[in-house]
Amino acid sequence: DVKVTQSSRYLVKRTGEKVFLECVQDMDHENMFWYRQDPGLGLRLIYFSYDVKMKEKGDIPEGYSVSREKKERFSLILESASTNQTSMYLCASSSLPNLGPSFFFGPGTRLTVT
Amino acid sequence: GENVEQHPSTLSVQEGDSAVIKCTYSDSASNYFPWYKQELGKRPQLIIDIRSNVGEKKDQRIAVTLNKTAKHFSLHITETQPEDSAVYFCAPSLNTGGFKTIFGAGTRLFVKA
């Protein structure tokens, strides 16, 4: 059974703090993604990674960075949290294309920045 | 890059009726077309997908149809039930490595008992 886990379900941080969101998958998937989900805006891609130490910007990378030191772990970093980064953050992984790039999502981290 | 649009954004149907959600995409190279369902408070989960060499796929009450020429694909739910109430997302993409997947904005389906 595929498992994608995220380090926290709920997180409250103060403006200006550095925030780390961790995601771990146990299916040896090459591709990992970070999305944020806001009401009426759907899922917006922040960053993705298709290999260890590789990263690509998504549609809304500003204010975020990522790290992928190991295949199973993909971290999202908010360098200096701001109130407009209050959101639900979803991590996902997917397998090699010949298996179909279907996504497996983590449970999400609801981040509140005050 | 890929531009993805879903219609309608909200859909309300009576239990037992059918529901159809349409996803339009811009990248003609896209060759993988999935639909995800997200129930309230839960993570999105894949419910059905189709590849570009197939025009239609069915799994019990749900089906996906693809029109590659017109660059759209649709989710069909028949005999809707209250548990079908959820947000549905499409995510057309390239079936290659290193891809960037864009999700549609989502369609909120309400099934009234």
PDB file of C-alpha atoms in Angstrom:
ATOM      1  CA  ASP A   1       0.000   0.000   0.000  1.00  0.00           C
ATOM      2  CA  VAL A   2       1.483   3.309  -1.119  1.00  0.00           C
ATOM      3  CA  LYS A   3       2.145   5.682   1.681  1.00  0.00           C
ATOM      4  CA  VAL A   4       2.931   9.337   1.446  1.00  0.00           C
ATOM      5  CA  THR A   5       3.319  10.960   4.820  1.00  0.00           C
ATOM      6  CA  GLN A   6       3.757  14.559   5.854  1.00  0.00           C
ATOM      7  CA  SER A   7       5.471  15.666   9.041  1.00  0.00           C
ATOM      8  CA  SER A   8       2.577  17.685  10.449  1.00  0.00           C
ATOM      9  CA  ARG A   9      -1.174  17.846   9.905  1.00  0.00           C
ATOM     10  CA  TYR A  10      -1.481  21.290  11.484  1.00  0.00           C
ATOM     11  CA  LEU A  11       1.137  23.963  11.958  1.00  0.00           C
ATOM     12  CA  VAL A  12       0.973  27.488  13.330  1.00  0.00           C
ATOM     13  CA  LYS A  13       3.908  29.791  12.722  1.00  0.00           C
ATOM     14  CA  ARG A  14       4.667  33.463  13.126  1.00  0.00           C
ATOM     15  CA  THR A  15       5.446  35.896  10.332  1.00  0.00           C
ATOM     16  CA  GLY A  16       9.135  35.818   9.473  1.00  0.00           C
ATOM     17  CA  GLU A  17       9.796  32.349  10.812  1.00  0.00           C
ATOM     18  CA  LYS A  18      11.545  29.739   8.698  1.00  0.00           C
ATOM     19  CA  VAL A  19       9.219  26.790   8.161  1.00  0.00           C
ATOM     20  CA  PHE A  20      10.056  23.248   7.077  1.00  0.00           C
ATOM     21  CA  LEU A  21       7.442  20.884   5.695  1.00  0.00           C
ATOM     22  CA  GLU A  22       8.612  17.324   5.257  1.00  0.00           C
ATOM     23  CA  CYS A  23       7.226  14.676   2.942  1.00  0.00           C
ATOM     24  CA  VAL A  24       8.227  11.023   2.799  1.00  0.00           C
ATOM     25  CA  GLN A  25       7.082   8.313   0.380  1.00  0.00           C
ATOM     26  CA  ASP A  26       7.807   4.617   0.659  1.00  0.00           C
ATOM     27  CA  MET A  27       7.183   3.463  -2.932  1.00  0.00           C
ATOM     28  CA  ASP A  28      10.537   4.337  -4.487  1.00  0.00           C
ATOM     29  CA  HIS A  29       8.843   6.928  -6.723  1.00  0.00           C
ATOM     30  CA  GLU A  30      11.063   9.135  -8.827  1.00  0.00           C
ATOM     31  CA  ASN A  31       8.778  12.158  -8.967  1.00  0.00           C
ATOM     32  CA  MET A  32       7.672  14.245  -6.011  1.00  0.00           C
ATOM     33  CA  PHE A  33       5.610  17.415  -5.889  1.00  0.00           C
ATOM     34  CA  TRP A  34       4.483  20.166  -3.586  1.00  0.00           C
ATOM     35  CA  TYR A  35       1.122  21.829  -4.161  1.00  0.00           C
ATOM     36  CA  ARG A  36      -0.831  24.348  -2.188  1.00  0.00           C
ATOM     37  CA  GLN A  37      -4.597  24.209  -2.094  1.00  0.00           C
ATOM     38  CA  ASP A  38      -6.715  27.281  -1.525  1.00  0.00           C
ATOM     39  CA  PRO A  39     -10.501  27.620  -1.804  1.00  0.00           C
ATOM     40  CA  GLY A  40     -11.544  28.387  -5.368  1.00  0.00           C
ATOM     41  CA  LEU A  41      -8.002  28.049  -6.699  1.00  0.00           C
ATOM     42  CA  GLY A  42      -7.601  24.286  -6.783  1.00  0.00           C
ATOM     43  CA  LEU A  43      -4.151  22.746  -6.564  1.00  0.00           C
ATOM     44  CA  ARG A  44      -1.296  25.015  -7.546  1.00  0.00           C
ATOM     45  CA  LEU A  45       2.156  23.589  -8.172  1.00  0.00           C
ATOM     46  CA  ILE A  46       4.953  25.113  -6.113  1.00  0.00           C
ATOM     47  CA  TYR A  47       7.924  22.877  -6.963  1.00  0.00           C
ATOM     48  CA  PHE A  48       8.553  19.395  -8.221  1.00  0.00           C
ATOM     49  CA  SER A  49      11.482  17.026  -8.382  1.00  0.00           C
ATOM     50  CA  TYR A  50      12.079  14.153 -10.778  1.00  0.00           C
ATOM     51  CA  ASP A  51      15.283  12.868  -9.206  1.00  0.00           C
ATOM     52  CA  VAL A  52      17.455  13.240  -6.141  1.00  0.00           C
ATOM     53  CA  LYS A  53      18.989  16.710  -5.941  1.00  0.00           C
ATOM     54  CA  MET A  54      16.916  17.813  -8.949  1.00  0.00           C
ATOM     55  CA  LYS A  55      14.194  20.421  -8.626  1.00  0.00           C
ATOM     56  CA  GLU A  56      12.034  22.432 -10.971  1.00  0.00           C
ATOM     57  CA  LYS A  57       9.878  25.466 -10.311  1.00  0.00           C
ATOM     58  CA  GLY A  58       6.173  25.151 -10.610  1.00  0.00           C
ATOM     59  CA  ASP A  59       3.716  27.989 -11.129  1.00  0.00           C
ATOM     60  CA  ILE A  60       4.074  29.713  -7.754  1.00  0.00           C
ATOM     61  CA  PRO A  61       7.627  29.169  -6.436  1.00  0.00           C
ATOM     62  CA  GLU A  62       8.104  32.659  -4.983  1.00  0.00           C
ATOM     63  CA  GLY A  63       8.802  32.577  -1.263  1.00  0.00           C
ATOM     64  CA  TYR A  64       9.503  28.834  -1.277  1.00  0.00           C
ATOM     65  CA  SER A  65      12.463  26.555  -1.774  1.00  0.00           C
ATOM     66  CA  VAL A  66      12.803  22.773  -1.751  1.00  0.00           C
ATOM     67  CA  SER A  67      15.323  20.093  -0.935  1.00  0.00           C
ATOM     68  CA  ARG A  68      15.602  16.512  -2.136  1.00  0.00           C
ATOM     69  CA  GLU A  69      18.667  14.874  -0.645  1.00  0.00           C
ATOM     70  CA  LYS A  70      17.177  11.390  -0.632  1.00  0.00           C
ATOM     71  CA  LYS A  71      14.813   9.755  -3.075  1.00  0.00           C
ATOM     72  CA  GLU A  72      12.084   9.190  -0.506  1.00  0.00           C
ATOM     73  CA  ARG A  73      12.101  12.657   1.054  1.00  0.00           C
ATOM     74  CA  PHE A  74      11.072  16.015  -0.403  1.00  0.00           C
ATOM     75  CA  SER A  75      11.093  19.071   1.816  1.00  0.00           C
ATOM     76  CA  LEU A  76       9.373  22.397   1.294  1.00  0.00           C
ATOM     77  CA  ILE A  77      10.949  25.414   2.950  1.00  0.00           C
ATOM     78  CA  LEU A  78       9.350  28.765   3.601  1.00  0.00           C
ATOM     79  CA  GLU A  79      12.352  31.010   4.091  1.00  0.00           C
ATOM     80  CA  SER A  80      10.413  33.765   5.862  1.00  0.00           C
ATOM     81  CA  ALA A  81       6.793  32.883   6.414  1.00  0.00           C
ATOM     82  CA  SER A  82       4.165  35.453   5.510  1.00  0.00           C
ATOM     83  CA  THR A  83       0.427  35.547   6.166  1.00  0.00           C
ATOM     84  CA  ASN A  84      -0.342  34.980   2.467  1.00  0.00           C
ATOM     85  CA  GLN A  85       1.312  31.577   2.788  1.00  0.00           C
ATOM     86  CA  THR A  86      -1.451  30.406   5.093  1.00  0.00           C
ATOM     87  CA  SER A  87      -2.802  27.443   3.174  1.00  0.00           C
ATOM     88  CA  MET A  88      -3.163  23.681   2.890  1.00  0.00           C
ATOM     89  CA  TYR A  89       0.038  22.122   1.554  1.00  0.00           C
ATOM     90  CA  LEU A  90      -0.157  18.804  -0.234  1.00  0.00           C
ATOM     91  CA  CYS A  91       2.788  16.625  -1.111  1.00  0.00           C
ATOM     92  CA  ALA A  92       2.488  13.986  -3.829  1.00  0.00           C
ATOM     93  CA  SER A  93       4.624  11.350  -5.500  1.00  0.00           C
ATOM     94  CA  SER A  94       4.274   9.478  -8.762  1.00  0.00           C
ATOM     95  CA  SER A  95       5.959   6.574 -10.441  1.00  0.00           C
ATOM     96  CA  LEU A  96       7.857   6.181 -13.682  1.00  0.00           C
ATOM     97  CA  PRO A  97       5.855   7.013 -16.795  1.00  0.00           C
ATOM     98  CA  ASN A  98       5.486   3.467 -18.041  1.00  0.00           C
ATOM     99  CA  LEU A  99       3.481   2.715 -14.935  1.00  0.00           C
ATOM    100  CA  GLY A 100       1.300   5.763 -15.487  1.00  0.00           C
ATOM    101  CA  PRO A 101       2.118   9.035 -13.737  1.00  0.00           C
ATOM    102  CA  SER A 102      -0.762   8.763 -11.321  1.00  0.00           C
ATOM    103  CA  PHE A 103      -0.339  10.743  -8.147  1.00  0.00           C
ATOM    104  CA  PHE A 104      -0.380   9.576  -4.563  1.00  0.00           C
ATOM    105  CA  PHE A 105      -1.006  12.390  -2.137  1.00  0.00           C
ATOM    106  CA  GLY A 106      -0.046  12.899   1.453  1.00  0.00           C
ATOM    107  CA  PRO A 107      -2.687  13.881   4.038  1.00  0.00           C
ATOM    108  CA  GLY A 108      -1.793  17.554   3.805  1.00  0.00           C
ATOM    109  CA  THR A 109      -0.410  20.129   6.229  1.00  0.00           C
ATOM    110  CA  ARG A 110      -2.654  23.011   7.154  1.00  0.00           C
ATOM    111  CA  LEU A 111      -0.303  25.901   7.813  1.00  0.00           C
ATOM    112  CA  THR A 112      -1.429  29.074   9.536  1.00  0.00           C
ATOM    113  CA  VAL A 113       0.915  32.051   9.607  1.00  0.00           C
ATOM    114  CA  THR A 114      -0.010  34.706  12.144  1.00  0.00           C
TER     115      THR A 114
ATOM    116  CA  GLY B   1       2.909  25.535 -20.554  1.00  0.00           C
ATOM    117  CA  GLU B   2      -0.265  23.545 -20.111  1.00  0.00           C
ATOM    118  CA  ASN B   3      -3.470  25.480 -19.542  1.00  0.00           C
ATOM    119  CA  VAL B   4      -6.189  23.400 -17.885  1.00  0.00           C
ATOM    120  CA  GLU B   5      -9.814  24.401 -17.403  1.00  0.00           C
ATOM    121  CA  GLN B   6     -12.635  22.507 -15.754  1.00  0.00           C
ATOM    122  CA  HIS B   7     -16.334  23.105 -16.190  1.00  0.00           C
ATOM    123  CA  PRO B   8     -18.544  23.522 -14.355  1.00  0.00           C
ATOM    124  CA  SER B   9     -16.934  24.763 -11.156  1.00  0.00           C
ATOM    125  CA  THR B  10     -19.957  23.613  -9.153  1.00  0.00           C
ATOM    126  CA  LEU B  11     -22.528  20.970 -10.014  1.00  0.00           C
ATOM    127  CA  SER B  12     -25.598  19.987  -8.048  1.00  0.00           C
ATOM    128  CA  VAL B  13     -27.592  16.900  -9.024  1.00  0.00           C
ATOM    129  CA  GLN B  14     -30.358  14.810  -7.558  1.00  0.00           C
ATOM    130  CA  GLU B  15     -29.451  11.357  -6.306  1.00  0.00           C
ATOM    131  CA  GLY B  16     -29.755   8.890  -9.168  1.00  0.00           C
ATOM    132  CA  ASP B  17     -29.094  11.457 -11.874  1.00  0.00           C
ATOM    133  CA  SER B  18     -25.945  11.577 -14.001  1.00  0.00           C
ATOM    134  CA  ALA B  19     -23.143  14.096 -13.680  1.00  0.00           C
ATOM    135  CA  VAL B  20     -20.632  15.163 -16.318  1.00  0.00           C
ATOM    136  CA  ILE B  21     -17.516  17.235 -15.724  1.00  0.00           C
ATOM    137  CA  LYS B  22     -15.386  18.476 -18.595  1.00  0.00           C
ATOM    138  CA  CYS B  23     -11.663  19.215 -18.655  1.00  0.00           C
ATOM    139  CA  THR B  24     -10.088  21.216 -21.458  1.00  0.00           C
ATOM    140  CA  TYR B  25      -6.329  21.347 -21.937  1.00  0.00           C
ATOM    141  CA  SER B  26      -3.985  23.206 -24.252  1.00  0.00           C
ATOM    142  CA  ASP B  27      -0.931  20.976 -24.742  1.00  0.00           C
ATOM    143  CA  SER B  28      -1.605  18.684 -27.673  1.00  0.00           C
ATOM    144  CA  ALA B  29       1.301  16.485 -26.561  1.00  0.00           C
ATOM    145  CA  SER B  30      -0.553  15.449 -23.389  1.00  0.00           C
ATOM    146  CA  ASN B  31      -1.178  11.732 -23.422  1.00  0.00           C
ATOM    147  CA  TYR B  32      -2.321  10.828 -19.909  1.00  0.00           C
ATOM    148  CA  PHE B  33      -5.709  11.948 -18.567  1.00  0.00           C
ATOM    149  CA  PRO B  34      -6.654  11.156 -14.966  1.00  0.00           C
ATOM    150  CA  TRP B  35      -9.443  12.225 -12.660  1.00  0.00           C
ATOM    151  CA  TYR B  36      -9.015  12.624  -8.913  1.00  0.00           C
ATOM    152  CA  LYS B  37     -11.660  12.761  -6.210  1.00  0.00           C
ATOM    153  CA  GLN B  38     -11.193  14.688  -2.997  1.00  0.00           C
ATOM    154  CA  GLU B  39     -13.748  14.162  -0.271  1.00  0.00           C
ATOM    155  CA  LEU B  40     -14.089  16.771   2.432  1.00  0.00           C
ATOM    156  CA  GLY B  41     -11.052  16.794   4.708  1.00  0.00           C
ATOM    157  CA  LYS B  42      -9.299  14.033   2.796  1.00  0.00           C
ATOM    158  CA  ARG B  43      -6.492  13.788   0.276  1.00  0.00           C
ATOM    159  CA  PRO B  44      -7.184  13.616  -3.481  1.00  0.00           C
ATOM    160  CA  GLN B  45      -7.256  10.079  -4.826  1.00  0.00           C
ATOM    161  CA  LEU B  46      -7.115   8.765  -8.354  1.00  0.00           C
ATOM    162  CA  ILE B  47     -10.458   7.332  -9.451  1.00  0.00           C
ATOM    163  CA  ILE B  48      -9.999   6.734 -13.150  1.00  0.00           C
ATOM    164  CA  ASP B  49      -7.512   7.478 -15.904  1.00  0.00           C
ATOM    165  CA  ILE B  50      -7.146   7.065 -19.642  1.00  0.00           C
ATOM    166  CA  ARG B  51      -4.297   7.137 -22.092  1.00  0.00           C
ATOM    167  CA  SER B  52      -4.401   8.740 -25.500  1.00  0.00           C
ATOM    168  CA  ASN B  53      -4.614   5.491 -27.412  1.00  0.00           C
ATOM    169  CA  VAL B  54      -8.019   4.840 -25.850  1.00  0.00           C
ATOM    170  CA  GLY B  55     -11.191   6.881 -26.410  1.00  0.00           C
ATOM    171  CA  GLU B  56     -13.241   5.711 -23.444  1.00  0.00           C
ATOM    172  CA  LYS B  57     -12.808   3.786 -20.232  1.00  0.00           C
ATOM    173  CA  LYS B  58     -15.447   2.658 -17.794  1.00  0.00           C
ATOM    174  CA  ASP B  59     -15.303   1.429 -14.211  1.00  0.00           C
ATOM    175  CA  GLN B  60     -18.707   0.613 -12.752  1.00  0.00           C
ATOM    176  CA  ARG B  61     -20.565   3.923 -12.400  1.00  0.00           C
ATOM    177  CA  ILE B  62     -17.753   6.152 -13.578  1.00  0.00           C
ATOM    178  CA  ALA B  63     -16.336   6.618 -17.057  1.00  0.00           C
ATOM    179  CA  VAL B  64     -13.880   8.890 -18.787  1.00  0.00           C
ATOM    180  CA  THR B  65     -14.107   9.887 -22.450  1.00  0.00           C
ATOM    181  CA  LEU B  66     -11.382  11.549 -24.441  1.00  0.00           C
ATOM    182  CA  ASN B  67     -11.547  13.779 -27.487  1.00  0.00           C
ATOM    183  CA  LYS B  68      -7.918  14.387 -28.443  1.00  0.00           C
ATOM    184  CA  THR B  69      -8.779  16.418 -31.509  1.00  0.00           C
ATOM    185  CA  ALA B  70     -10.754  18.916 -29.456  1.00  0.00           C
ATOM    186  CA  LYS B  71      -8.356  18.592 -26.501  1.00  0.00           C
ATOM    187  CA  HIS B  72     -10.855  17.760 -23.818  1.00  0.00           C
ATOM    188  CA  PHE B  73     -11.840  14.802 -21.709  1.00  0.00           C
ATOM    189  CA  SER B  74     -14.818  14.265 -19.467  1.00  0.00           C
ATOM    190  CA  LEU B  75     -15.755  12.428 -16.299  1.00  0.00           C
ATOM    191  CA  HIS B  76     -19.168  10.767 -16.318  1.00  0.00           C
ATOM    192  CA  ILE B  77     -20.837   9.542 -13.150  1.00  0.00           C
ATOM    193  CA  THR B  78     -24.094   7.635 -13.526  1.00  0.00           C
ATOM    194  CA  GLU B  79     -26.674   6.819 -10.847  1.00  0.00           C
ATOM    195  CA  THR B  80     -25.092   9.335  -8.498  1.00  0.00           C
ATOM    196  CA  GLN B  81     -25.115   8.694  -4.774  1.00  0.00           C
ATOM    197  CA  PRO B  82     -24.547  11.041  -1.813  1.00  0.00           C
ATOM    198  CA  GLU B  83     -21.058   9.574  -1.350  1.00  0.00           C
ATOM    199  CA  ASP B  84     -20.137  10.909  -4.782  1.00  0.00           C
ATOM    200  CA  SER B  85     -20.273  14.402  -3.279  1.00  0.00           C
ATOM    201  CA  ALA B  86     -16.697  15.687  -3.470  1.00  0.00           C
ATOM    202  CA  VAL B  87     -14.357  17.900  -5.431  1.00  0.00           C
ATOM    203  CA  TYR B  88     -13.103  16.384  -8.664  1.00  0.00           C
ATOM    204  CA  PHE B  89      -9.852  17.388 -10.343  1.00  0.00           C
ATOM    205  CA  CYS B  90      -8.447  16.625 -13.761  1.00  0.00           C
ATOM    206  CA  ALA B  91      -4.689  16.601 -14.385  1.00  0.00           C
ATOM    207  CA  PRO B  92      -3.710  16.055 -18.032  1.00  0.00           C
ATOM    208  CA  SER B  93      -0.004  15.437 -18.489  1.00  0.00           C
ATOM    209  CA  LEU B  94       2.772  14.005 -20.564  1.00  0.00           C
ATOM    210  CA  ASN B  95       3.586  10.392 -19.992  1.00  0.00           C
ATOM    211  CA  THR B  96       7.304  11.113 -19.750  1.00  0.00           C
ATOM    212  CA  GLY B  97       9.770  11.684 -16.975  1.00  0.00           C
ATOM    213  CA  GLY B  98      10.438  15.087 -15.468  1.00  0.00           C
ATOM    214  CA  PHE B  99       6.985  16.329 -16.260  1.00  0.00           C
ATOM    215  CA  LYS B 100       5.140  19.213 -14.721  1.00  0.00           C
ATOM    216  CA  THR B 101       1.545  18.357 -13.925  1.00  0.00           C
ATOM    217  CA  ILE B 102      -1.052  21.089 -13.704  1.00  0.00           C
ATOM    218  CA  PHE B 103      -4.367  20.331 -12.048  1.00  0.00           C
ATOM    219  CA  GLY B 104      -7.658  21.854 -13.018  1.00  0.00           C
ATOM    220  CA  ALA B 105      -9.269  24.209 -10.496  1.00  0.00           C
ATOM    221  CA  GLY B 106     -11.697  21.514  -9.441  1.00  0.00           C
ATOM    222  CA  THR B 107     -15.431  20.860  -9.695  1.00  0.00           C
ATOM    223  CA  ARG B 108     -17.474  20.633  -6.540  1.00  0.00           C
ATOM    224  CA  LEU B 109     -20.214  18.046  -6.970  1.00  0.00           C
ATOM    225  CA  PHE B 110     -23.209  18.002  -4.645  1.00  0.00           C
ATOM    226  CA  VAL B 111     -25.506  15.001  -4.781  1.00  0.00           C
ATOM    227  CA  LYS B 112     -28.802  15.720  -3.074  1.00  0.00           C
ATOM    228  CA  ALA B 113     -30.561  12.809  -1.446  1.00  0.00           C
TER     229      ALA B 113
END
